[in-house]
Protein backbone atom coordinates (compact mmCIF):
# COMPACT_ATOMS: atom_id res chain seq x y z
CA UNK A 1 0.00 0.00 0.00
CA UNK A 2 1.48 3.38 -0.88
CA UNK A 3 1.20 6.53 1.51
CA UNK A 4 1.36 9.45 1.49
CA UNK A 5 4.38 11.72 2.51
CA UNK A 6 2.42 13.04 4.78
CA UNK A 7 1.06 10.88 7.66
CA UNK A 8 -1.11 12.63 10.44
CA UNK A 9 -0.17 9.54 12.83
CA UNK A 10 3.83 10.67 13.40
CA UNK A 11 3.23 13.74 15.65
CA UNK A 12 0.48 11.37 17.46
CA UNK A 13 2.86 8.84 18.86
CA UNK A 14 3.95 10.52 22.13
CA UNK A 15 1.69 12.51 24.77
CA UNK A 16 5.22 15.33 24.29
CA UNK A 17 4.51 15.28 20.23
CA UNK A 18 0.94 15.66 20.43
CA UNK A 19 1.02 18.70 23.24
CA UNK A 20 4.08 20.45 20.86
CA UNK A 21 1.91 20.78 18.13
CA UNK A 22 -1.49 20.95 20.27
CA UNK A 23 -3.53 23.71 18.76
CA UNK A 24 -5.89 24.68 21.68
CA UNK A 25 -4.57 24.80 25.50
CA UNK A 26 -6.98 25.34 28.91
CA UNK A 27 -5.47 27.41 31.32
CA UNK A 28 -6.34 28.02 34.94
CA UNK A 29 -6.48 31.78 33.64
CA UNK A 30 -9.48 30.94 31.46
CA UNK A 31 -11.75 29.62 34.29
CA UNK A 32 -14.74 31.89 36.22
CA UNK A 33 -16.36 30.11 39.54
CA UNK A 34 -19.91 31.24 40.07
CA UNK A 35 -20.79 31.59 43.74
CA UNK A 36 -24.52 30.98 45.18
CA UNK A 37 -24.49 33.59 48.21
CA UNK A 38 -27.20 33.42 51.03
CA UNK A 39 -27.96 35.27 54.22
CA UNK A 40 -27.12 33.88 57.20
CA UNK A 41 -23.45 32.74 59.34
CA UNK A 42 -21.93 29.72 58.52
CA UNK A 43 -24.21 28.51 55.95
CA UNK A 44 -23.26 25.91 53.54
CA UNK A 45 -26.19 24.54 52.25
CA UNK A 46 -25.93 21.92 49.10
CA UNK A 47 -27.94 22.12 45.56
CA UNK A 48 -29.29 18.20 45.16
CA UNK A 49 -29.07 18.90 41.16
CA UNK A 50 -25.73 20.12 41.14
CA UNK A 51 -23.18 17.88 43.25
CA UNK A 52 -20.46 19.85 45.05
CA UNK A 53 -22.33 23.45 44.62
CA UNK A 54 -23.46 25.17 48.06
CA UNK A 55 -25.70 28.07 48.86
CA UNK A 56 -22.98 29.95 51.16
CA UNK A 57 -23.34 32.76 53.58
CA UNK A 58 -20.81 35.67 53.32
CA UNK A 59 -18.28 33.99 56.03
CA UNK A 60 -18.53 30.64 53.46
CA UNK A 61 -18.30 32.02 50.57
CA UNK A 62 -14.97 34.35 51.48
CA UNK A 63 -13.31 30.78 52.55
CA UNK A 64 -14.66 29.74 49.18
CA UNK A 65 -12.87 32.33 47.46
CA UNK A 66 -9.65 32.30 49.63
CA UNK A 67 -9.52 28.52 48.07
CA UNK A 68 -10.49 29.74 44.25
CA UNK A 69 -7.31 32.32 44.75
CA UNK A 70 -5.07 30.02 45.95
CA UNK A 71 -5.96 27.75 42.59
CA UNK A 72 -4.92 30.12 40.77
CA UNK A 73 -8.08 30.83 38.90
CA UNK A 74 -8.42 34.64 38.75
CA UNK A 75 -12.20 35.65 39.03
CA UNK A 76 -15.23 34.49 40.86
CA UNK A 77 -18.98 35.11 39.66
CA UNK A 78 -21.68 36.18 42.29
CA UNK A 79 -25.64 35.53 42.85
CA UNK A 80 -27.46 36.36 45.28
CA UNK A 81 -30.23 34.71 47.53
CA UNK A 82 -31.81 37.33 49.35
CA UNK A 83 -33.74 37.28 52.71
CA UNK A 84 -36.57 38.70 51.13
CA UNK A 85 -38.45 38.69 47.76
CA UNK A 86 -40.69 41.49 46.27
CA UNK A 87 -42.23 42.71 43.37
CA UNK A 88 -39.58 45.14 42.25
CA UNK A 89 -36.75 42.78 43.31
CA UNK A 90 -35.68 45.75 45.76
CA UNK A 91 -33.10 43.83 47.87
CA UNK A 92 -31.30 43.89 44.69
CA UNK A 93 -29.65 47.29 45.04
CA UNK A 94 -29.74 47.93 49.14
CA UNK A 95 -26.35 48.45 50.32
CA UNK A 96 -26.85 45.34 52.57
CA UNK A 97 -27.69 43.33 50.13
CA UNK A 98 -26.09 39.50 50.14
CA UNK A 99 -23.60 40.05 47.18
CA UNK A 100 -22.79 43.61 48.26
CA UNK A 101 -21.98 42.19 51.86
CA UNK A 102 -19.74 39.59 49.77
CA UNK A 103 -18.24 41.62 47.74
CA UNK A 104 -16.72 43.55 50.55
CA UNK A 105 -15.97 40.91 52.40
CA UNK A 106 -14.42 38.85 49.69
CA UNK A 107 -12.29 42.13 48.50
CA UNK A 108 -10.80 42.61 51.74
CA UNK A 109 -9.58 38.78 52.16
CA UNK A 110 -8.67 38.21 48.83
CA UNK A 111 -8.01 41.72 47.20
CA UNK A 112 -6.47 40.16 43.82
CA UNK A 113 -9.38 37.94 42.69
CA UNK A 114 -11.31 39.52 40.24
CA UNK A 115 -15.46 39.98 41.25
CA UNK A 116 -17.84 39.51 38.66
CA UNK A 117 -21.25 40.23 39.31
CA UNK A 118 -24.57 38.90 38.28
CA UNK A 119 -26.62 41.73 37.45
CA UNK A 120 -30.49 40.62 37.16
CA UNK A 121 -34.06 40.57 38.95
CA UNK A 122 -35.01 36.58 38.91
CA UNK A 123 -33.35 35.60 42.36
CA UNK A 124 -35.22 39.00 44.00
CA UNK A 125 -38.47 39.69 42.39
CA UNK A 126 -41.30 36.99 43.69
CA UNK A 127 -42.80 36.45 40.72
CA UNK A 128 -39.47 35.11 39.07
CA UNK A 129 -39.17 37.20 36.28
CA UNK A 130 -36.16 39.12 35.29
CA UNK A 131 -37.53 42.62 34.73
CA UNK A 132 -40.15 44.46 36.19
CA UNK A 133 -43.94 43.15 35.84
CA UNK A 134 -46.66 45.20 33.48
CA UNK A 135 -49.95 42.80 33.71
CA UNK A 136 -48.13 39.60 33.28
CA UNK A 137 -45.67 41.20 30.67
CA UNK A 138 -42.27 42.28 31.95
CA UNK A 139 -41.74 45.64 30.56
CA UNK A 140 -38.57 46.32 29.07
CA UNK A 141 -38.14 49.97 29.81
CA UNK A 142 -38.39 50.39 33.25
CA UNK A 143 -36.66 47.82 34.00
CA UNK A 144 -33.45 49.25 32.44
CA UNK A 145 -33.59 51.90 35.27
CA UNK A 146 -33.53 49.06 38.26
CA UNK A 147 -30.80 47.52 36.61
CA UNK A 148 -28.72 50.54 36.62
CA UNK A 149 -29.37 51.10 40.01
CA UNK A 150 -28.58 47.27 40.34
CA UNK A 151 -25.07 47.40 38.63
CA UNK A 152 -24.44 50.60 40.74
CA UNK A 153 -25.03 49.18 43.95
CA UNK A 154 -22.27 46.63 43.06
CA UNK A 155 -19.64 48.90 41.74
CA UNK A 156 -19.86 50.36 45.08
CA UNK A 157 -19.41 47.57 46.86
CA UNK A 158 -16.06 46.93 45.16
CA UNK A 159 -17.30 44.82 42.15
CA UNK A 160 -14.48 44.67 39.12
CA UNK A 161 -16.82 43.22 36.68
CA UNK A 162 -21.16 43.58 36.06
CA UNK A 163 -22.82 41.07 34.32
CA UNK A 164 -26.60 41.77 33.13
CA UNK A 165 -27.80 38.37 32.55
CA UNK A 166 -31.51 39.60 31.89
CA UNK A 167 -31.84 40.19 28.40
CA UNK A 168 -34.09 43.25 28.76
CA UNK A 169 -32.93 45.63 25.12
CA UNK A 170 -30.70 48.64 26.06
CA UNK A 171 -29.88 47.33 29.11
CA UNK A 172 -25.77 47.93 28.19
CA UNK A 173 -26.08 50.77 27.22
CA UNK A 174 -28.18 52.18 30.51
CA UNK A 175 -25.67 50.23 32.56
CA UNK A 176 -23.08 52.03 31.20
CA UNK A 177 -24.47 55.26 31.32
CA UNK A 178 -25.30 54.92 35.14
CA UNK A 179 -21.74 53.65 35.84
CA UNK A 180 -19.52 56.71 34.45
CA UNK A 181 -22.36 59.15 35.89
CA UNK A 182 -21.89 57.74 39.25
CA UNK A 183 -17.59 57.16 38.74
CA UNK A 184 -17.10 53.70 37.81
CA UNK A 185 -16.11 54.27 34.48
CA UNK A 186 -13.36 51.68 34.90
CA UNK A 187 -15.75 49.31 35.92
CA UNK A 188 -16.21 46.57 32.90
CA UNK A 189 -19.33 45.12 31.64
CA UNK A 190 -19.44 41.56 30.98
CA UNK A 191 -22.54 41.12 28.63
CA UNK A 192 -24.64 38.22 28.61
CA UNK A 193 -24.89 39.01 25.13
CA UNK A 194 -26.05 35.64 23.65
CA UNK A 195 -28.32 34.05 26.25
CA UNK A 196 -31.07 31.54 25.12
CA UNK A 197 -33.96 30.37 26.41
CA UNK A 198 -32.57 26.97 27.21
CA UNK A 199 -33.65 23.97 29.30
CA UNK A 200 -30.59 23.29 30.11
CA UNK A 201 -30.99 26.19 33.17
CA UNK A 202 -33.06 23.63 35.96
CA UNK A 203 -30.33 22.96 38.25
CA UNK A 204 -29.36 26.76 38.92
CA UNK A 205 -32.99 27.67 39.16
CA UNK A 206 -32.92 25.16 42.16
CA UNK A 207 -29.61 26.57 43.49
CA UNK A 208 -30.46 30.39 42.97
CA UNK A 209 -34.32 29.96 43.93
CA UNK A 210 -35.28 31.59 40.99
CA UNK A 211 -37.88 30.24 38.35
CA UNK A 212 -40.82 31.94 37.32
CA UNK A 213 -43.77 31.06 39.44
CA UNK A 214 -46.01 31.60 35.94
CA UNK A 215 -45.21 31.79 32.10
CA UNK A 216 -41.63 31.54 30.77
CA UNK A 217 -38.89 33.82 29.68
CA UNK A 218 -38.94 32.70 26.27
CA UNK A 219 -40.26 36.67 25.77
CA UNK A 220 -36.75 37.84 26.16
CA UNK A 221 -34.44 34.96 26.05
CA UNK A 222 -33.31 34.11 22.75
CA UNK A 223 -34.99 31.20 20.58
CA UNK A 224 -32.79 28.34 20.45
CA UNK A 225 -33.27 27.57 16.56
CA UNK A 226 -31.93 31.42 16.26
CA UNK A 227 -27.97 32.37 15.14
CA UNK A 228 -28.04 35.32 12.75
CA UNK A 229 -30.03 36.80 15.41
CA UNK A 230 -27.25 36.13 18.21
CA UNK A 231 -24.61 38.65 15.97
CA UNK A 232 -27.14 41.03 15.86
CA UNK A 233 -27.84 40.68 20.08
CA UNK A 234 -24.10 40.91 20.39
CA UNK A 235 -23.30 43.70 18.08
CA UNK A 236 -26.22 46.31 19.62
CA UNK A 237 -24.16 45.66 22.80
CA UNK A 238 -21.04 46.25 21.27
CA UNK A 239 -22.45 49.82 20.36
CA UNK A 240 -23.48 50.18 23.80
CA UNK A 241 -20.29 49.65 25.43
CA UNK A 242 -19.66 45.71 26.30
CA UNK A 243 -16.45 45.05 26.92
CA UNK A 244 -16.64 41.01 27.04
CA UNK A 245 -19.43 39.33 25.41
CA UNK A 246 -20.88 35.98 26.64
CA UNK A 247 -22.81 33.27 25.08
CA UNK A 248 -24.97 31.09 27.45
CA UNK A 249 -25.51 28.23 27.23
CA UNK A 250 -21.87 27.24 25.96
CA UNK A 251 -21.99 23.22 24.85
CA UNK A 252 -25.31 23.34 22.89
CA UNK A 253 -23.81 26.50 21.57
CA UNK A 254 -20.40 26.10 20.07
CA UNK A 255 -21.30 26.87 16.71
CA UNK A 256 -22.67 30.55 17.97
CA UNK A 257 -19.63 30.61 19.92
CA UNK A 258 -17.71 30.50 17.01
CA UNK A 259 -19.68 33.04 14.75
CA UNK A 260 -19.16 35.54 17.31
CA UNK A 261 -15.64 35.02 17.60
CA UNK A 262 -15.12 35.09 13.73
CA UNK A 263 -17.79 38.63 13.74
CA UNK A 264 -16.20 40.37 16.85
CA UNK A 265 -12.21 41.18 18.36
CA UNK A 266 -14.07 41.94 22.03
CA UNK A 267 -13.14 39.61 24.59
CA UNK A 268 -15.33 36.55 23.95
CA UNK A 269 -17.13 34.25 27.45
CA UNK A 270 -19.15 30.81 27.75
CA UNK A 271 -21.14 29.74 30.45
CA UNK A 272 -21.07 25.77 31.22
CA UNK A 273 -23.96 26.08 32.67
CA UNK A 274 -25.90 23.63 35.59
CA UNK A 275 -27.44 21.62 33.14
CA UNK A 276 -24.49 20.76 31.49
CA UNK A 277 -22.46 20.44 34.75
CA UNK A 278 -25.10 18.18 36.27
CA UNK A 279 -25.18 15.83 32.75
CA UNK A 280 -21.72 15.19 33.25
CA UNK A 281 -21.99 14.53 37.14
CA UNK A 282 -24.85 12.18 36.99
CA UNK A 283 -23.43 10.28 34.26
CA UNK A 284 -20.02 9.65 35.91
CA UNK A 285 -21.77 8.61 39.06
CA UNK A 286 -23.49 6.08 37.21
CA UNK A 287 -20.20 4.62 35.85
CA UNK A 288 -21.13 5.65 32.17
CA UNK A 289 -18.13 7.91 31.62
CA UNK A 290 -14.94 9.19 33.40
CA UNK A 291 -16.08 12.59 34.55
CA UNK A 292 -12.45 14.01 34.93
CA UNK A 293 -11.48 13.23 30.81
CA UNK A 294 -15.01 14.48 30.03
CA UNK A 295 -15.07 17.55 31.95
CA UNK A 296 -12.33 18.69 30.42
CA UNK A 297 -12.74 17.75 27.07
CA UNK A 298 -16.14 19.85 27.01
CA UNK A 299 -14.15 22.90 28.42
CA UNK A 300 -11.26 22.55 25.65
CA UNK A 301 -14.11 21.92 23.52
CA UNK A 302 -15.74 25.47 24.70
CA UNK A 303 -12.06 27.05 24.06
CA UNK A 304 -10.99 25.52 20.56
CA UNK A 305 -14.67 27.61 19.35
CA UNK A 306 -13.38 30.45 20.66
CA UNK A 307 -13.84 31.64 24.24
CA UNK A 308 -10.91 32.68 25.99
CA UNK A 309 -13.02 32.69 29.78
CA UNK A 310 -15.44 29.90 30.75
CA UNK A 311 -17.53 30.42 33.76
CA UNK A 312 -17.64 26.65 34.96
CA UNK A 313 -19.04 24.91 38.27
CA UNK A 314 -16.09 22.84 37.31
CA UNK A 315 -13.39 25.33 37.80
CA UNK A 316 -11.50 24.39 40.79
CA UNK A 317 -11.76 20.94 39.57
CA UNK A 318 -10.35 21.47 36.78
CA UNK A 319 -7.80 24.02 38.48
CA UNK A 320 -6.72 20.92 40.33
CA UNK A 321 -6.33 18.65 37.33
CA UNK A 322 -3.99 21.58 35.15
CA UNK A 323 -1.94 21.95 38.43
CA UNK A 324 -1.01 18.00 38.53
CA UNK A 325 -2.86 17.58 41.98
């Protein structure tokens, strides 16, 4: 049988050949760890869907992040579980707050890691929804104004990073506008540019107490069969001053991930979210796959389509696994 000259097999034969000519890498510096705060003193209560994920108090969750830091992993994303829930979500913004008590708290133990924050209504309002309610409808307008107020609150508190997860149109652009008013232009926006109305989102609603008690959010969250529509989502927040974009879910969505990293130079973000987490953690209980090869295939999987940060339940695992431990 005649070859050819060129056979794909000779830089496979050694685990040092195939990592010389390896064409995507995972670093600990591409991995986000999303944090479930609560009220409360030495809380540390698990999520049944989502093995190894705890609702934390402040005290937990700055031990939490004193552990993330020491991994190596450079940024932390917060949500919030407040005491109380409302109509208007107003526990949201108040300076005592659970995620403004953690930021503060976390910022003084661990001044280097970076604090993202969720910036959203669904964990505060009663009804669930992530906007403010007209009728049954959640009105798109107004709501930009609590979400300023929202993303302000957490700038304040010491927050690096806001992340509006909500979906609501203009909501960048108001965000932005509130920031540099109030002086925390430096303060980046993380846009949850790309988010879709997935089922893939049960788990966190368990861990983060927040699903709609009626309807669904398929008003505002982005139809699944959808892509051109995803560039267009991503470049109106471009416009209005994003300086990372994020597409959510990230497995089911490597092929968006991709087109937005082909269309746009910004910073590009993935969210592994709980569904996909809790996939991989119920199947390796059961014996049907390794969890440690999968769970970080999926995450070089997330990175070869293009997203430089990953925010991953997964992180400190895998923070364990790239430091040989």
């Amino acid at each position: 049988m005649i070859f050819p000259e060129y056979r794909p097999r000779r830089l496979r034969r050694t685990e040092t050949l195939r990592s010389m000519v390896r064409e995507t890498d995972l670093s600990i510096r591409n991995l986000i760890y999303p944090l479930f705060i609560c009220p409360g003193k030495k809380v540390r209560n698990p999520v049944s869907s989502m093995p190894g994920v705890f609702q934390l108090s402040v005290d937990e969750a700055v031990k939490e992040a004193e552990e993330v830091a020491g991994l190596g992993i450079p940024a932390i994303i917060l949500f919030g579980l407040p005491e109380k829930k409302d109509k208007t979500g107003s526990e949201a913004w108040s300076k005592k707050g659970v995620v403004q008590k953690a930021i503060a708290a976390i910022k003084k133990a661990v001044p280097e890691l970076v604090i993202i924050t969720d910036v959203c209504l669904c964990e505060y309002t009663s009804h669930g929804h992530c906007g403010l309610l007209k009728g049954e409808a959640v009105d798109n307008d107004s709501t930009l104004e609590v979400l300023a107020r929202v993303a302000v609150s957490h700038a304040q508190a010491g927050a690096d990073i806001v992340a509006p997860s909500d979906m609501m149109d203009g909501r960048v652009g108001r965000i932005r506008e509130a920031l540099d008013e109030a002086g925390f232009s430096m303060v980046s926006i993380m846009s949850y540019a790309v988010k879709y109305a997935s089922s893939f989102y049960g788990p966190f609603r368990e861990a983060a107490e927040c699903a709609p008690q009626f309807g669904d959010r398929k008003s505002y969250q982005m139809d699944p069969g959808n892509s051109n529509e995803a560039i267009r989502e991503a470049a109106l927040d471009v416009e209005e001053g994003a300086d990372i974009l994020m597409v959510k879910p990230a497995l089911p969505y490597l092929d968006i991930i991709r087109r937005l990293r082909e269309e746009f130079t910004h910073p590009l973000a993935a969210y592994q979210v709980s569904g996909e987490y809790a996939m991989i953690k119920a199947a390796a209980e059961r014996g049907w796959l390794s969890e440690e090869a999968v769970m970080m295939e999926s995450l070089v999987s997330i990175r070869r389509a293009g997203a430089v940060l990953i925010l991953t339940y997964f992180a400190k695992q895998a923070a364990r696994l790239l430091r040989g431990e």
